[in-house]
Short mmCIF file of C-alpha atoms in Angstrom, two decimals:
data_model
loop_
_atom_site.label_atom_id
_atom_site.label_comp_id
_atom_site.label_asym_id
_atom_site.label_seq_id
_atom_site.Cartn_x
_atom_site.Cartn_y
_atom_site.Cartn_z
CA GLN S 1 27.28 -109.56 156.07
CA VAL S 2 26.23 -109.82 158.86
CA GLN S 3 28.41 -111.27 161.85
CA LEU S 4 26.83 -112.53 164.75
CA MET S 5 29.20 -113.72 168.22
CA GLU S 6 27.40 -116.08 170.88
CA SER S 7 28.36 -116.01 174.20
CA GLY S 8 27.22 -117.24 177.86
CA GLY S 9 27.66 -120.83 177.33
CA GLY S 10 29.01 -122.59 180.25
CA SER S 11 28.19 -126.26 182.45
CA VAL S 12 26.06 -125.96 184.77
CA GLN S 13 23.64 -128.60 187.37
CA ALA S 14 20.32 -129.39 186.05
CA GLY S 15 18.52 -126.93 187.34
CA GLY S 16 20.51 -124.44 186.86
CA SER S 17 20.21 -121.50 184.90
CA LEU S 18 21.90 -119.51 181.57
CA ARG S 19 21.77 -116.52 180.11
CA LEU S 20 23.41 -116.76 176.07
CA SER S 21 23.91 -113.13 174.43
CA CYS S 22 24.74 -112.87 170.29
CA ALA S 23 26.15 -109.46 169.25
CA ALA S 24 25.41 -108.69 166.13
CA SER S 25 26.60 -106.22 163.32
CA GLY S 26 27.71 -105.40 160.24
CA ASN S 27 23.87 -104.73 158.78
CA SER S 28 22.61 -101.41 158.86
CA TYR S 29 19.10 -102.89 157.32
CA GLY S 30 17.97 -104.72 159.99
CA THR S 31 16.53 -108.19 159.76
CA PHE S 32 13.46 -110.04 159.75
CA ALA S 33 14.15 -112.38 162.72
CA MET S 34 16.69 -113.74 165.08
CA ALA S 35 16.85 -117.48 166.01
CA TRP S 36 18.89 -119.60 168.80
CA PHE S 37 19.36 -123.47 167.50
CA ARG S 38 20.83 -126.12 169.10
CA GLN S 39 22.80 -129.39 167.77
CA GLY S 40 23.60 -131.74 170.61
CA ALA S 41 26.13 -134.21 169.57
CA GLY S 42 25.05 -136.82 167.32
CA LYS S 43 21.76 -134.79 166.09
CA GLU S 44 20.60 -132.48 163.76
CA ARG S 45 20.54 -128.86 164.35
CA GLU S 46 17.02 -127.49 165.82
CA GLY S 47 15.10 -124.58 165.78
CA VAL S 48 14.70 -123.40 169.84
CA ALA S 49 13.39 -120.01 169.86
CA VAL S 50 13.15 -117.03 167.20
CA ILE S 51 11.76 -113.40 167.42
CA TYR S 52 10.44 -111.16 164.89
CA THR S 53 12.60 -108.08 165.14
CA SER S 54 9.91 -105.71 164.00
CA SER S 55 6.81 -107.12 166.33
CA GLY S 56 8.56 -108.69 168.96
CA ASN S 57 6.69 -111.45 168.86
CA ALA S 58 8.45 -114.57 170.00
CA VAL S 59 8.14 -118.78 169.31
CA TYR S 60 9.48 -121.74 171.17
CA ALA S 61 10.21 -125.08 171.12
CA ASP S 62 7.89 -127.38 172.87
CA SER S 63 10.75 -129.11 174.31
CA VAL S 64 12.09 -125.49 175.59
CA LYS S 65 8.28 -123.77 176.20
CA GLY S 66 8.41 -122.55 179.94
CA ARG S 67 11.70 -122.32 180.38
CA PHE S 68 13.62 -120.81 177.22
CA THR S 69 12.72 -116.67 177.14
CA ILE S 70 14.24 -115.08 173.61
CA SER S 71 14.64 -111.07 173.53
CA GLN S 72 16.00 -108.94 172.20
CA ASP S 73 17.94 -105.37 172.84
CA SER S 74 17.38 -103.91 169.24
CA PRO S 75 19.54 -100.72 169.89
CA GLN S 76 22.19 -102.63 171.00
CA ASN S 77 21.92 -105.16 168.06
CA LYS S 78 22.18 -107.96 171.02
CA LEU S 79 19.79 -111.09 170.95
CA PHE S 80 19.41 -112.99 174.32
CA LEU S 81 18.39 -116.51 175.45
CA GLN S 82 17.31 -117.20 178.81
CA MET S 83 17.57 -120.37 179.80
CA ASN S 84 16.33 -121.53 183.55
CA SER S 85 15.20 -125.49 184.62
CA LEU S 86 18.28 -126.66 182.29
CA ALA S 87 18.29 -130.60 181.70
CA PRO S 88 20.71 -132.68 180.61
CA GLU S 89 19.02 -133.07 177.48
CA ASP S 90 19.58 -129.16 177.12
CA THR S 91 23.47 -130.04 176.44
CA ALA S 92 24.15 -128.69 173.26
CA MET S 93 26.08 -126.29 171.17
CA TYR S 94 24.04 -123.34 170.71
CA TYR S 95 24.05 -120.57 167.40
CA CYS S 96 22.23 -117.75 166.85
CA ALA S 97 20.88 -117.05 163.19
CA ALA S 98 19.88 -114.02 161.59
CA ALA S 99 17.53 -113.97 158.68
CA LEU S 100 17.56 -110.78 156.41
CA TYR S 101 14.37 -111.74 154.88
CA ASP S 102 11.40 -113.58 154.78
CA ASP S 103 11.19 -116.95 152.80
CA GLY S 104 8.14 -118.19 153.56
CA GLY S 105 9.35 -121.10 155.05
CA HIS S 106 9.17 -122.94 158.54
CA TRP S 107 11.04 -120.85 161.62
CA TRP S 108 12.50 -124.17 162.28
CA ASP S 109 14.16 -124.64 158.96
CA ASP S 110 18.02 -124.00 159.21
CA ASN S 111 17.92 -122.88 155.43
CA GLU S 112 15.25 -119.82 155.91
CA TYR S 113 18.46 -118.06 157.95
CA HIS S 114 21.31 -116.13 156.29
CA PHE S 115 23.82 -115.94 158.74
CA TRP S 116 25.31 -117.97 161.85
CA GLY S 117 27.65 -117.66 164.75
CA GLN S 118 30.38 -119.94 165.62
CA GLY S 119 27.67 -121.17 168.48
CA THR S 120 29.12 -121.29 172.56
CA GLN S 121 28.55 -124.72 174.15
CA VAL S 122 26.35 -125.35 177.03
CA THR S 123 26.84 -128.91 179.24
CA VAL S 124 24.28 -129.47 181.70
CA SER S 125 25.26 -131.98 184.78
CA SER S 126 22.68 -134.52 186.14
#
């Protein structure tokens, strides 16, 4: 079992920044990948960014590329999402997710992830 807990959400004006954190515990074997997803009101959950644990390589959704940065602190079992130039369309509940192994699917497919946090709300006002 892996427990994930997000923090760092809040309300910010357009153009502002927030840094989300995700603390992972309960897994001694490591993960294949960690990702951030988000779900806005009335919308489907979408992948925001993924980082492959061993290599540190990251991939981003087109909608956040150049504005968001995903990073990890492996010794501390923490995942981060630095969000800059926030816009109202970024308003959503943001979730941290962990994939223990590669199922062979797309990173943005939430079925690829085995554990999820409870989410942290990000609200961006214009």
